[in-house]
């Protein structure tokens, strides 16, 4: 279970005196296992901030961020890797390791978790198969299209069966066809029992999903609906 | 644990080979720094040896009056040997002095003839004294000018050479002090240049480091390969620095020999080459590892 309890995030030097100083203000919500949640809101609303608080990349200025047994805001740099092995992350800019090919990028997530070589040799081809990139296993990121890179990133995010997959605008750089491929993959991963948290601007995607939607505006939650729609506030 | 070490080493080699341009640049800078270090090493070998040779050439000679009894002279020799500053005292008797003189002038008819005509030995017995340190000659000469010796001493050559000896003592001292400071400074600069190069290399990898951390890699697993790459830079640069210095040593060695025949740079270099290679590699590895480790710190804090 994921829980944000009265979480505020004020970036250093972000105070403008109008009360709009913080990226997040008193945000409270919970996400149950196996949910598919979309985080929506205009640019700067605080979507990425929420996701980065969850991975421990950012520390909240106030409040508690709970992930299962972890109190994320209290973890040290040595403890963070343990938390992160329960989370798969996907970004708009893919963030693949440039000097490693698709196979190695995906394998890296397993190596980081300490899997042995035999398991890696078995799981990576399966994941490549699932994202439809069997024939691009030995291509380096610069030899892949945006859609292909994002599929490698998804394979890397799900290969170690994390409880949660977090995707921050995963379709932002993709054409409509690739966009829907990625959303379908996320749906499939969710069906297999993984919680998915998707931050997006994309009205079409949100309305099409028909799942829970948390709407943010200027760092506050303004709507939180099961089977929500994309509403611009 | 074995698996993680294996993977760290594997990725270290990959880091080295797949970023070939970056690695080449880093190694090149490191080679230059290590050549500076080796240069300092060679320079200090040359100055140390030159100084040792020069020091050994400095001596005082005491010439005794021709009528001074031999046992008296030998007594002075023994007492000189008792002084802590004195390294060695050589006794040259009147007969030996004559032999030497004859040998030195055996091609000079006039002198040989003059000696024979003179009928008796005109040369004095002498003591040739070497000190451990050129600065100590002053003490020794004070001892020798002691009044009780005055009746038998003809002259002390130190007084003739005093200015030269004093100057040389000063020069030797200054060269050694300045050399040490200069060497320390150069080493520091070379080290900083290498550190900065590696820092830039790590800076260009900062995003990768962040990605690895986000995927759940431990600090050890992220940092390890960069440390291994640092070790590899050190090994390659250490070897190259010795290899590239080799021709220079072969080239300058004959010139060194012209100035100071006792110093054989090339032979010294080759007989110590394994130690040189090991120290160069050692320095390179320390530089590589410390720089990588240090430069990575801030990027791991995500
Ligand atoms: N490192 C930072 N330093 C200062 N302010 C920041 C920083 N990162 C984000 N912010 C501010 O925090 C607010 C929320 O940013 P956040 O990135 O969470 O928005 P977002 O909803 O993800 O926007 P987008 O849809 O454009 O990605 C913004 O006002 C932004 O300017
Ligand atoms: Mg964002």
Coordinates of C-alpha atoms and ligand atoms in Angstrom, one line a residue:
Chain A
X1 CA 0.0 0.0 0.0
X2 CA 1.1 3.5 -0.8
X3 CA 0.1 6.5 1.3
X4 CA 0.8 10.2 1.3
X5 CA 0.0 11.8 4.6
X6 CA -0.2 15.6 4.6
X7 CA 2.8 15.8 2.3
X8 CA 4.1 19.2 1.4
X9 CA 7.1 19.9 -0.8
X10 CA 8.8 23.3 -1.0
X11 CA 11.7 23.6 -3.3
X12 CA 14.5 25.7 -2.1
X13 CA 14.3 29.3 -3.4
X14 CA 10.8 28.7 -4.7
X15 CA 9.0 31.2 -2.4
X16 CA 7.4 34.1 -4.2
X17 CA 5.4 35.5 -1.3
X18 CA 2.0 34.9 -2.8
X19 CA 1.4 31.6 -1.0
X20 CA 2.1 29.7 -4.2
X21 CA 5.5 28.8 -3.0
X22 CA 5.3 25.1 -2.8
X23 CA 5.1 22.3 -5.4
X24 CA 2.8 20.2 -3.2
X25 CA 0.6 21.3 -0.3
X26 CA -0.9 19.0 2.3
X27 CA -1.4 16.2 -0.1
X28 CA -3.1 13.1 1.3
X29 CA -4.1 10.0 -0.6
X30 CA -3.8 6.2 -0.6
X31 CA -3.2 3.7 -3.3
X32 CA -4.2 0.1 -2.8
X33 CA -2.3 -2.8 -4.4
X34 CA -3.3 -3.6 -8.0
X35 CA -4.8 -0.2 -8.6
X36 CA -4.3 1.7 -11.9
X37 CA -4.1 5.4 -11.0
X38 CA -3.7 8.3 -13.3
X39 CA -2.2 11.6 -11.9
X40 CA -3.4 14.5 -14.0
X41 CA -3.1 18.2 -13.9
X42 CA -1.6 21.0 -15.9
X43 CA 2.2 21.4 -16.2
X44 CA 3.7 22.3 -12.9
X45 CA 0.8 20.9 -10.9
X46 CA 3.1 18.6 -9.0
X47 CA 2.7 15.2 -10.7
X48 CA 6.4 14.5 -11.1
X49 CA 7.0 15.8 -7.6
X50 CA 4.7 13.1 -6.2
X51 CA 6.4 10.3 -8.2
X52 CA 9.9 11.5 -7.1
X53 CA 8.8 11.6 -3.5
X54 CA 7.7 8.0 -3.8
X55 CA 11.1 6.8 -5.1
X56 CA 12.9 8.8 -2.5
X57 CA 14.6 11.0 -5.1
X58 CA 13.1 14.0 -3.3
X59 CA 12.5 14.4 0.4
X60 CA 9.2 15.9 1.5
X61 CA 9.4 19.2 3.4
X62 CA 6.5 18.0 5.6
X63 CA 4.4 14.9 6.0
X64 CA 5.0 11.2 5.6
X65 CA 5.4 9.0 2.5
X66 CA 4.6 5.4 3.1
X67 CA 5.4 2.5 0.8
X68 CA 4.5 -0.8 2.3
X69 CA 6.8 -1.3 5.2
X70 CA 9.0 1.6 4.3
X71 CA 8.6 5.2 5.5
X72 CA 10.3 6.7 2.4
X73 CA 11.0 10.1 3.8
X74 CA 13.2 8.5 6.5
X75 CA 15.3 6.3 4.3
X76 CA 19.0 6.9 4.0
X77 CA 20.9 6.7 0.7
X78 CA 22.1 3.2 1.7
X79 CA 18.5 2.1 2.3
X80 CA 16.9 3.6 -0.8
X81 CA 18.0 0.8 -3.2
X82 CA 16.0 -1.7 -1.2
X83 CA 12.8 0.4 -1.6
X84 CA 13.5 1.0 -5.3
X85 CA 13.7 -2.7 -6.0
X86 CA 10.0 -2.8 -5.3
X87 CA 9.3 0.0 -7.8
X88 CA 9.7 0.1 -11.6
X89 CA 10.2 3.5 -13.1
X90 CA 9.4 4.8 -16.6
X91 CA 10.1 8.3 -17.8
X92 CA 9.2 10.5 -20.7
X93 CA 12.9 10.6 -21.7
X94 CA 13.4 6.8 -21.3
X95 CA 16.6 7.1 -19.2
X96 CA 18.3 4.0 -20.6
X97 CA 22.0 3.4 -20.0
X98 CA 23.6 4.7 -23.2
X99 CA 26.5 2.3 -23.2
X100 CA 24.5 -0.8 -22.8
X101 CA 22.3 -2.6 -25.3
X102 CA 18.6 -3.5 -24.8
X103 CA 19.4 -6.8 -23.3
X104 CA 22.0 -5.3 -20.8
X105 CA 19.7 -2.4 -19.9
X106 CA 17.0 -4.9 -18.9
X107 CA 19.4 -7.2 -17.2
X108 CA 20.7 -4.3 -15.2
X109 CA 17.5 -4.1 -13.1
X110 CA 17.9 -7.8 -12.2
X111 CA 21.6 -7.4 -11.4
X112 CA 20.9 -4.5 -9.2
X113 CA 18.5 -6.8 -7.3
X114 CA 21.1 -9.5 -7.0
X115 CA 19.6 -12.1 -9.4
X116 CA 21.9 -14.9 -10.5
X117 CA 23.0 -15.3 -14.1
X118 CA 20.8 -18.3 -14.8
X119 CA 17.6 -16.4 -13.8
X120 CA 18.8 -13.4 -15.8
X121 CA 19.4 -15.5 -18.9
X122 CA 15.8 -16.8 -18.6
X123 CA 13.9 -13.7 -17.7
X124 CA 15.4 -11.1 -20.0
X125 CA 14.4 -12.9 -23.3
X126 CA 10.9 -13.3 -21.9
X127 CA 10.7 -9.6 -21.2
X128 CA 12.0 -8.7 -24.6
X129 CA 9.4 -11.0 -26.1
X130 CA 6.6 -9.4 -24.1
X131 CA 7.5 -5.9 -25.3
X132 CA 8.1 -7.2 -28.8
X133 CA 11.8 -6.4 -29.1
X134 CA 13.4 -9.8 -29.5
X135 CA 15.2 -8.8 -32.6
X136 CA 16.6 -5.6 -31.0
X137 CA 18.1 -7.3 -28.0
X138 CA 21.7 -6.3 -29.0
X139 CA 20.9 -2.8 -30.2
X140 CA 22.2 0.1 -28.2
X141 CA 19.7 2.9 -27.2
X142 CA 21.0 5.3 -30.0
X143 CA 20.0 2.6 -32.5
X144 CA 16.4 2.4 -31.3
X145 CA 13.3 4.5 -32.1
X146 CA 11.6 6.4 -29.3
X147 CA 8.8 3.8 -29.1
X148 CA 11.4 1.0 -28.9
X149 CA 13.4 2.8 -26.3
X150 CA 10.3 3.2 -24.2
X151 CA 9.5 -0.5 -24.5
X152 CA 13.0 -1.4 -23.3
X153 CA 12.4 0.9 -20.4
X154 CA 9.1 -0.8 -19.6
X155 CA 10.8 -4.2 -19.8
X156 CA 13.4 -3.0 -17.4
X157 CA 10.8 -1.6 -15.1
X158 CA 8.7 -4.8 -14.9
X159 CA 11.3 -7.5 -15.2
X160 CA 11.9 -7.9 -11.5
X161 CA 8.1 -8.1 -10.8
X162 CA 8.0 -4.9 -8.7
X163 CA 4.8 -4.2 -6.7
X164 CA 4.4 -0.8 -8.3
X165 CA 5.2 0.7 -11.7
X166 CA 5.5 4.4 -11.9
X167 CA 5.3 6.1 -15.3
X168 CA 6.0 9.8 -15.7
X169 CA 4.6 10.9 -19.0
X170 CA 5.7 7.7 -20.7
X171 CA 4.0 8.6 -23.9
X172 CA 5.1 12.3 -24.1
X173 CA 7.6 11.7 -26.8
X174 CA 5.8 9.1 -28.8
X175 CA 3.4 9.1 -31.8
X176 CA -0.2 8.0 -31.3
X177 CA 0.5 4.4 -32.5
X178 CA 3.4 3.9 -30.1
X179 CA 1.5 5.7 -27.4
X180 CA -1.3 3.2 -27.4
X181 CA 1.1 0.3 -27.5
X182 CA 2.7 1.6 -24.4
X183 CA -0.6 2.1 -22.6
X184 CA -1.7 -1.4 -23.6
X185 CA 1.5 -2.7 -22.1
X186 CA 0.9 -0.9 -18.9
X187 CA -2.6 -2.3 -18.8
X188 CA -1.3 -5.8 -19.3
X189 CA 1.3 -5.3 -16.5
X190 CA -1.6 -4.1 -14.3
X191 CA -3.7 -7.1 -15.1
X192 CA -0.8 -9.3 -14.0
X193 CA -1.2 -7.8 -10.5
X194 CA 1.1 -4.8 -10.5
X195 CA 0.0 -1.4 -9.2
X196 CA 0.4 1.3 -11.9
X197 CA 0.8 5.0 -11.3
X198 CA 0.7 7.0 -14.5
X199 CA 1.3 10.7 -14.6
X200 CA 0.0 12.2 -17.8
X201 CA -1.4 15.3 -19.6
X202 CA -3.1 13.1 -22.1
X203 CA -6.9 13.5 -22.0
X204 CA -7.5 10.7 -24.5
X205 CA -5.6 8.2 -22.5
X206 CA -7.2 9.1 -19.2
X207 CA -10.7 9.0 -20.6
X208 CA -10.0 5.8 -22.4
X209 CA -8.7 4.0 -19.4
X210 CA -11.8 4.6 -17.2
X211 CA -9.8 4.0 -14.1
X212 CA -9.1 6.1 -10.9
X213 CA -7.9 9.6 -11.6
X214 CA -6.3 12.0 -9.1
X215 CA -6.4 15.6 -10.4
X216 CA -3.9 18.1 -9.1
X217 CA -3.8 21.8 -9.3
X218 CA -1.0 24.0 -8.0
X219 CA 0.2 21.3 -5.7
X220 CA -3.2 20.4 -4.2
X221 CA -5.5 17.5 -4.9
X222 CA -8.7 18.8 -6.4
X223 CA -10.4 15.6 -7.5
X224 CA -9.9 12.0 -6.7
X225 CA -12.5 9.7 -8.5
X226 CA -12.8 6.0 -9.2
X227 CA -13.5 5.7 -13.0
X228 CA -12.5 9.4 -13.3
X229 CA -12.4 11.6 -16.4
X230 CA -9.8 14.1 -17.5
X231 CA -11.0 17.5 -16.2
X232 CA -9.1 20.7 -16.7
X233 CA -9.4 22.9 -13.6
Chain B
X1 CA 28.9 -11.5 -3.2
X2 CA 31.1 -13.3 -5.7
X3 CA 28.5 -12.5 -8.4
X4 CA 28.5 -8.8 -7.6
X5 CA 32.3 -8.6 -7.6
X6 CA 32.4 -10.4 -10.9
X7 CA 29.8 -8.0 -12.4
X8 CA 31.6 -4.9 -11.0
X9 CA 34.8 -6.1 -12.7
X10 CA 33.0 -6.9 -15.9
X11 CA 31.3 -3.5 -16.0
X12 CA 34.6 -1.8 -15.1
X13 CA 36.2 -3.3 -18.2
X14 CA 33.1 -2.3 -20.2
X15 CA 33.2 1.2 -18.8
X16 CA 36.8 1.4 -20.0
X17 CA 36.3 -0.1 -23.4
X18 CA 32.9 1.2 -24.4
X19 CA 33.8 4.8 -23.6
X20 CA 37.0 4.5 -25.6
X21 CA 37.4 8.1 -26.4
X22 CA 36.9 9.2 -22.8
X23 CA 39.2 6.5 -21.5
X24 CA 41.9 7.4 -24.0
X25 CA 41.7 11.1 -23.0
X26 CA 41.9 10.2 -19.3
X27 CA 44.8 7.8 -19.8
X28 CA 46.6 10.4 -21.9
X29 CA 46.4 13.0 -19.1
X30 CA 47.4 10.4 -16.5
X31 CA 50.4 9.3 -18.6
X32 CA 51.6 12.9 -18.7
X33 CA 51.2 13.3 -15.0
X34 CA 53.0 10.0 -14.4
X35 CA 55.8 11.0 -16.7
X36 CA 56.2 14.2 -14.6
X37 CA 56.5 11.9 -11.6
X38 CA 59.0 9.7 -13.3
X39 CA 60.9 12.7 -14.5
X40 CA 61.1 13.9 -10.9
X41 CA 62.3 10.5 -9.9
X42 CA 65.0 10.5 -12.5
X43 CA 66.0 14.1 -11.7
X44 CA 66.4 13.2 -8.1
X45 CA 68.4 10.2 -9.0
X46 CA 70.7 12.3 -11.1
X47 CA 71.1 15.1 -8.5
X48 CA 71.6 12.7 -5.6
X49 CA 74.3 10.8 -7.5
X50 CA 76.0 13.9 -8.9
X51 CA 76.0 15.4 -5.4
X52 CA 77.4 12.2 -3.9
X53 CA 80.2 12.2 -6.5
X54 CA 80.9 15.8 -6.0
X55 CA 80.9 15.5 -2.2
X56 CA 83.3 12.6 -2.5
X57 CA 85.7 14.8 -4.5
X58 CA 85.8 17.4 -1.9
X59 CA 88.6 16.8 0.6
X60 CA 91.2 18.6 2.8
X61 CA 94.8 17.7 2.5
X62 CA 97.3 18.5 5.4
X63 CA 100.9 18.7 4.3
X64 CA 103.4 18.0 7.0
X65 CA 106.9 19.5 7.2
X66 CA 109.5 17.3 5.6
X67 CA 111.2 16.8 8.9
X68 CA 108.0 15.7 10.7
X69 CA 108.4 12.2 12.2
X70 CA 106.2 9.6 10.6
X71 CA 104.7 8.3 13.9
X72 CA 103.7 11.8 14.7
X73 CA 101.8 12.0 11.4
X74 CA 100.2 8.6 12.0
X75 CA 99.1 9.8 15.5
X76 CA 97.4 12.8 13.9
X77 CA 95.7 10.4 11.4
X78 CA 94.4 8.2 14.2
X79 CA 93.0 11.2 16.1
X80 CA 91.3 12.5 13.0
X81 CA 89.7 9.1 12.4
X82 CA 88.3 9.5 15.9
X83 CA 86.3 12.5 14.9
X84 CA 82.6 11.8 14.1
X85 CA 82.7 14.2 11.1
X86 CA 85.5 12.3 9.4
X87 CA 84.6 9.6 6.9
X88 CA 88.0 8.6 5.7
X89 CA 91.7 9.6 6.2
X90 CA 94.3 8.5 3.7
X91 CA 98.0 8.7 4.6
X92 CA 100.4 9.5 1.8
X93 CA 104.0 9.0 2.9
X94 CA 106.9 11.1 1.5
X95 CA 108.0 8.1 -0.5
X96 CA 104.6 7.5 -1.9
X97 CA 104.3 11.2 -2.8
X98 CA 107.5 11.0 -4.7
X99 CA 106.4 7.9 -6.6
X100 CA 103.1 9.6 -7.5
X101 CA 105.0 12.7 -8.6
X102 CA 107.4 10.7 -10.7
X103 CA 104.6 8.8 -12.3
X104 CA 102.7 12.0 -13.1
X105 CA 105.7 13.5 -14.8
X106 CA 107.4 10.5 -16.3
X107 CA 107.2 12.1 -19.7
X108 CA 108.8 15.3 -18.6
X109 CA 112.6 14.9 -19.0
X110 CA 113.5 18.2 -17.2
X111 CA 111.6 17.4 -14.0
X112 CA 112.7 13.8 -13.8
X113 CA 116.3 15.1 -14.3
X114 CA 115.8 17.8 -11.6
X115 CA 114.6 15.2 -9.1
X116 CA 117.6 13.0 -9.7
X117 CA 119.9 15.9 -9.4
X118 CA 118.3 17.1 -6.1
X119 CA 119.4 13.8 -4.5
X120 CA 116.9 13.9 -1.7
X121 CA 113.1 13.7 -1.6
X122 CA 111.6 17.3 -1.5
X123 CA 108.0 16.2 -1.0
X124 CA 106.0 16.2 2.2
X125 CA 103.9 13.5 3.7
X126 CA 100.2 14.4 3.7
X127 CA 96.9 13.3 5.0
X128 CA 93.9 13.3 2.7
X129 CA 90.7 13.7 4.7
X130 CA 87.1 13.2 3.5
X131 CA 84.1 14.3 5.5
X132 CA 80.6 12.8 5.5
X133 CA 79.2 16.2 4.7
X134 CA 80.9 19.2 3.0
X135 CA 79.6 21.4 5.7
X136 CA 81.7 19.6 8.2
X137 CA 85.1 20.6 6.8
X138 CA 85.0 23.8 8.8
X139 CA 85.0 21.8 12.0
X140 CA 87.8 19.5 10.8
X141 CA 90.0 22.4 9.7
X142 CA 89.5 24.1 13.0
X143 CA 90.7 21.0 14.7
X144 CA 93.7 20.9 12.4
X145 CA 94.7 24.5 13.0
X146 CA 95.0 23.7 16.6
X147 CA 98.3 25.1 17.9
X148 CA 99.8 21.9 19.1
X149 CA 100.0 20.7 15.6
X150 CA 101.4 23.9 14.3
X151 CA 105.1 22.8 14.6
X152 CA 104.7 19.9 12.2
X153 CA 102.1 21.2 9.7
X154 CA 103.3 22.8 6.6
X155 CA 100.0 23.9 5.1
X156 CA 96.3 22.9 5.0
X157 CA 94.9 22.9 1.5
X158 CA 91.4 23.7 2.8
X159 CA 92.3 27.3 3.1
X160 CA 93.1 27.4 -0.5
X161 CA 89.8 25.7 -1.5
X162 CA 87.7 27.2 1.3
X163 CA 85.5 29.4 -0.8
X164 CA 84.9 26.8 -3.4
X165 CA 84.0 24.2 -0.8
X166 CA 81.7 26.6 1.1
X167 CA 80.0 27.5 -2.1
X168 CA 79.6 24.0 -3.2
X169 CA 78.2 23.0 0.2
X170 CA 75.7 25.8 -0.2
X171 CA 74.7 24.9 -3.7
X172 CA 74.2 21.3 -2.8
X173 CA 72.0 22.2 0.1
X174 CA 69.9 24.6 -2.0
X175 CA 69.5 22.3 -4.9
X176 CA 68.3 19.6 -2.6
X177 CA 65.9 21.8 -0.8
X178 CA 64.5 23.5 -3.9
X179 CA 64.3 20.2 -5.7
X180 CA 62.2 18.7 -2.9
X181 CA 59.8 21.7 -2.9
X182 CA 59.6 21.8 -6.7
X183 CA 58.9 18.0 -6.8
X184 CA 56.2 18.3 -4.2
X185 CA 54.6 21.1 -6.2
X186 CA 54.8 19.4 -9.5
X187 CA 53.4 16.2 -8.0
X188 CA 50.5 18.1 -6.5
X189 CA 49.7 19.8 -9.8
X190 CA 49.9 16.6 -11.8
X191 CA 47.6 14.9 -9.3
X192 CA 45.1 17.8 -9.5
X193 CA 45.1 17.7 -13.3
X194 CA 44.3 14.0 -13.2
X195 CA 41.7 14.4 -10.6
X196 CA 40.0 17.1 -12.6
X197 CA 40.0 15.0 -15.8
X198 CA 38.4 12.1 -14.0
X199 CA 36.0 14.4 -12.4
X200 CA 34.9 15.6 -15.8
X201 CA 34.6 12.0 -17.0
X202 CA 32.4 11.2 -14.0
X203 CA 30.4 14.4 -14.5
X204 CA 29.5 13.2 -18.0
X205 CA 28.3 10.0 -16.5
X206 CA 26.2 11.6 -13.8
X207 CA 22.9 10.8 -15.5
X208 CA 23.8 7.2 -15.9
X209 CA 24.7 7.1 -12.2
X210 CA 21.3 8.6 -11.4
X211 CA 19.6 6.0 -13.6
X212 CA 21.4 3.1 -11.9
X213 CA 20.4 4.4 -8.5
X214 CA 16.8 4.8 -9.6
X215 CA 16.7 1.2 -10.8
X216 CA 17.7 0.1 -7.3
X217 CA 21.4 -0.4 -7.6
X218 CA 23.4 -0.1 -4.4
X219 CA 26.2 2.4 -4.1
X220 CA 28.7 -0.4 -4.2
X221 CA 27.3 -1.7 -7.5
X222 CA 27.1 1.8 -9.1
X223 CA 30.5 2.9 -7.8
X224 CA 32.4 -0.3 -8.3
X225 CA 32.8 -0.3 -12.1
X226 CA 34.1 3.3 -12.0
X227 CA 36.7 2.3 -9.4
X228 CA 37.7 -0.7 -11.6
X229 CA 38.0 1.6 -14.6
X230 CA 40.1 3.9 -12.4
X231 CA 42.4 1.0 -11.7
X232 CA 42.6 0.2 -15.4
X233 CA 43.5 3.8 -16.2
X234 CA 46.3 3.5 -13.7
X235 CA 47.7 0.3 -15.0
X236 CA 47.6 1.4 -18.6
X237 CA 49.0 4.9 -17.9
X238 CA 51.7 3.5 -15.6
X239 CA 53.0 1.1 -18.2
X240 CA 52.8 3.7 -20.9
X241 CA 54.6 6.3 -18.8
X242 CA 57.6 4.0 -18.4
X243 CA 57.6 2.9 -22.0
X244 CA 57.5 6.5 -23.3
X245 CA 60.2 7.6 -20.9
X246 CA 62.5 4.8 -22.1
X247 CA 63.7 6.4 -25.3
X248 CA 64.4 9.7 -23.5
X249 CA 66.5 7.9 -20.9
X250 CA 68.5 6.1 -23.6
X251 CA 69.0 9.4 -25.4
X252 CA 70.2 11.5 -22.5
X253 CA 72.2 8.8 -20.7
X254 CA 75.4 9.3 -22.8
X255 CA 75.3 13.1 -22.1
X256 CA 74.9 12.5 -18.4
X257 CA 78.0 10.2 -18.6
X258 CA 80.0 13.0 -20.2
X259 CA 79.4 15.3 -17.3
X260 CA 79.6 12.7 -14.5
X261 CA 81.2 9.5 -15.7
X262 CA 80.3 7.8 -12.4
X263 CA 76.6 8.0 -13.1
X264 CA 75.0 5.5 -15.5
X265 CA 71.4 6.6 -15.9
X266 CA 70.5 4.0 -18.5
X267 CA 71.8 1.1 -16.4
X268 CA 70.1 2.4 -13.4
X269 CA 66.8 2.7 -15.3
X270 CA 67.0 -0.8 -16.7
X271 CA 68.1 -2.5 -13.6
X272 CA 65.3 -1.0 -11.7
X273 CA 62.7 -1.1 -14.4
X274 CA 60.4 -3.6 -12.6
X275 CA 60.3 -1.4 -9.5
X276 CA 59.7 1.7 -11.7
X277 CA 56.8 0.1 -13.5
X278 CA 55.3 -1.1 -10.2
X279 CA 55.6 2.3 -8.6
X280 CA 54.2 4.1 -11.7
X281 CA 51.3 1.7 -11.8
X282 CA 50.8 2.1 -8.1
X283 CA 50.7 5.8 -8.3
X284 CA 48.4 5.6 -11.3
X285 CA 46.0 3.3 -9.6
X286 CA 45.9 5.4 -6.4
X287 CA 45.2 8.5 -8.5
X288 CA 42.5 6.7 -10.5
X289 CA 40.8 5.1 -7.6
X290 CA 40.9 8.1 -5.3
X291 CA 39.7 10.5 -8.0
X292 CA 36.9 8.2 -9.2
X293 CA 35.8 7.5 -5.6
X294 CA 35.9 11.2 -4.6
X295 CA 34.3 12.6 -7.8
X296 CA 31.4 10.2 -7.6
X297 CA 30.3 11.1 -4.1
X298 CA 27.8 13.8 -5.0
X299 CA 26.1 11.9 -7.8
X300 CA 25.4 9.0 -5.6
X301 CA 23.2 11.1 -3.4
X302 CA 20.0 10.4 -5.2
Ligands
LIG1 N1 14.1 21.2 -8.8 C1 13.2 22.2 -8.6 N2 13.5 23.3 -8.0 C2 12.5 24.3 -7.9 N3 11.3 24.1 -8.3 C3 10.9 23.0 -8.9 C4 11.9 22.0 -9.1 N4 11.2 20.9 -9.7 C5 10.0 21.3 -9.8 N5 9.8 22.6 -9.3 C6 8.5 23.3 -9.3 O1 7.5 22.5 -8.6 C7 6.3 22.6 -9.3 C8 5.8 21.2 -9.6 O2 6.7 20.6 -10.5 P1 6.4 19.1 -11.1 O3 7.6 18.8 -11.9 O4 6.0 18.2 -10.1 O5 5.2 19.4 -12.1 P2 4.5 18.4 -13.1 O6 3.1 18.3 -12.7 O7 5.3 17.1 -13.2 O8 4.6 19.2 -14.5 P3 4.8 18.6 -16.0 O9 3.5 18.1 -16.4 O10 5.3 19.8 -16.7 O11 5.9 17.6 -15.9 C9 6.5 23.5 -10.5 O12 6.0 24.7 -10.1 C10 8.0 23.5 -10.7 O13 8.3 24.8 -11.2
LIG2 MG1 6.5 16.2 -14.7

